[in-house]
C-alpha positions as MATLAB code, in Angstrom:
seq = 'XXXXXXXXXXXXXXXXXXXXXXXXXXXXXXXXXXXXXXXXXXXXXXXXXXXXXXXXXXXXXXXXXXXXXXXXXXXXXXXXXXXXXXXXXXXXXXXXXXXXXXXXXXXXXXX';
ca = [
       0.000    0.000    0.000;
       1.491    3.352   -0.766;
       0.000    6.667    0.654;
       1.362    9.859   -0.693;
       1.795   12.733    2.053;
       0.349   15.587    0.778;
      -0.905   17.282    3.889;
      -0.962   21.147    4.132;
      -1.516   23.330    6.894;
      -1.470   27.360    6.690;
      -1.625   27.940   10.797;
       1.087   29.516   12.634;
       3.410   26.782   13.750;
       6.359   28.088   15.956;
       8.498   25.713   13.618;
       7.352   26.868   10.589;
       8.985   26.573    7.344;
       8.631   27.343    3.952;
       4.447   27.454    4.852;
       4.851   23.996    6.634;
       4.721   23.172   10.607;
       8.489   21.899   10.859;
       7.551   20.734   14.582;
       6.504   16.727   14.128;
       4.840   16.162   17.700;
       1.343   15.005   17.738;
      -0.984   17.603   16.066;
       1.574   19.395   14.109;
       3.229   18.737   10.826;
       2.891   15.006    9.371;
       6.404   13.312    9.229;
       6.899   11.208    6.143;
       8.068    8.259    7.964;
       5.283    8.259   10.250;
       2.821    8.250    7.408;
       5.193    5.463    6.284;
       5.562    3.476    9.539;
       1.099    4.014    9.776;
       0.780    2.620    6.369;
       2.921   -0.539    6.890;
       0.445   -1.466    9.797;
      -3.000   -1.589    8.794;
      -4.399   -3.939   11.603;
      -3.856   -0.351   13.391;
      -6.482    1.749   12.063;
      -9.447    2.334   14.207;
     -12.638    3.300   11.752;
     -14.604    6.397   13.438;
     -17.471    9.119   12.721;
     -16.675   12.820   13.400;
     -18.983   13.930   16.201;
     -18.015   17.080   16.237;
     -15.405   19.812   14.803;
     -14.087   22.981   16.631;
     -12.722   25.677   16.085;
      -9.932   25.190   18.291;
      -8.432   22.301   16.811;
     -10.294   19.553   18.336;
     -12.450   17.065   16.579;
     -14.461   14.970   18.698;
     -15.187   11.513   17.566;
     -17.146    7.712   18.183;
     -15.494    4.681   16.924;
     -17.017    1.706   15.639;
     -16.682   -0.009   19.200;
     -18.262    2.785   21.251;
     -14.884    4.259   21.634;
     -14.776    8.526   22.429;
     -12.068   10.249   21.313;
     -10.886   13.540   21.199;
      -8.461   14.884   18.238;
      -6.414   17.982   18.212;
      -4.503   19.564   15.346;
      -3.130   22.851   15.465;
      -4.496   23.695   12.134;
      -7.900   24.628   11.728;
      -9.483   21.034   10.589;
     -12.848   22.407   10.260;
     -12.877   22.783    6.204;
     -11.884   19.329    5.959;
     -14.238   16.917    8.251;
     -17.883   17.726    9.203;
     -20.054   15.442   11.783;
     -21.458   12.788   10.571;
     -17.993   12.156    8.482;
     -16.334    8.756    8.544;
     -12.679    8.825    9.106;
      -9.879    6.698   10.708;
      -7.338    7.064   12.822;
      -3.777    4.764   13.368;
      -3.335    4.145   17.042;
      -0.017    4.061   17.562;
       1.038    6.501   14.771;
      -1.732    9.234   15.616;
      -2.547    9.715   12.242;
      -5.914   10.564   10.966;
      -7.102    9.634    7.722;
      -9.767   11.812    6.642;
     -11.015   11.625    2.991;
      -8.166   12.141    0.506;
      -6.193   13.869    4.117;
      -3.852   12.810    6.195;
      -3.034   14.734    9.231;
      -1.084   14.236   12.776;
      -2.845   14.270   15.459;
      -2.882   14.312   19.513;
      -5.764   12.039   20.702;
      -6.554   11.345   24.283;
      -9.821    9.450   24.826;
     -12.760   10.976   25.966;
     -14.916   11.017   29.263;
];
């Protein structure tokens, strides 16, 4: 399976460079070999629906198994997943997969 990273984000990043969040934490910029390392283990991808998307960064989701979660990018995610949206989300590589997207992502479950 290949997966091309095409991911860009336009918010402020204090590593930003050349338009791109340098920084490769969870919820910043998406680091190729992370998108790499999430593609080589598929068993890992949790299927979800978007519950909800602020404006803050957070996107609120159910997965299949009843599962809460919350998911926080620093960009503004909002103009690319709506509730009601499926999308998926590697467990151990924080990545979520959303339409054509890819994006990294800081997820903590939720109460």
């Amino acid at each position: 399976m290949s997966v091309r990273a095409d991911q860009h984000t336009t918010a402020s990043c204090a590593w930003e460079r050349d338009g791109m969040c340098a920084d490769n934490r969870p919820g910043h910029g998406l680091h190729a070999v992370q998108l790499r390392l999430a593609a080589a283990t598929p068993s890992q991808w949790q299927d979800a629906l978007v519950v909800d998307v602020r404006d803050d960064g957070w996107v609120d989701a159910v997965t299949l198994d009843g599962g809460r979660i919350s998911l926080w990018n620093h960009g503004d995610l909002a103009d690319v997943v709506t509730a009601g949206e499926p999308v998926a989300l590697h467990a151990v590589y924080n990545v979520l997969w959303a339409g054509a997207r890819r994006f990294n992502v800081f997820a903590e479950e939720a109460a």
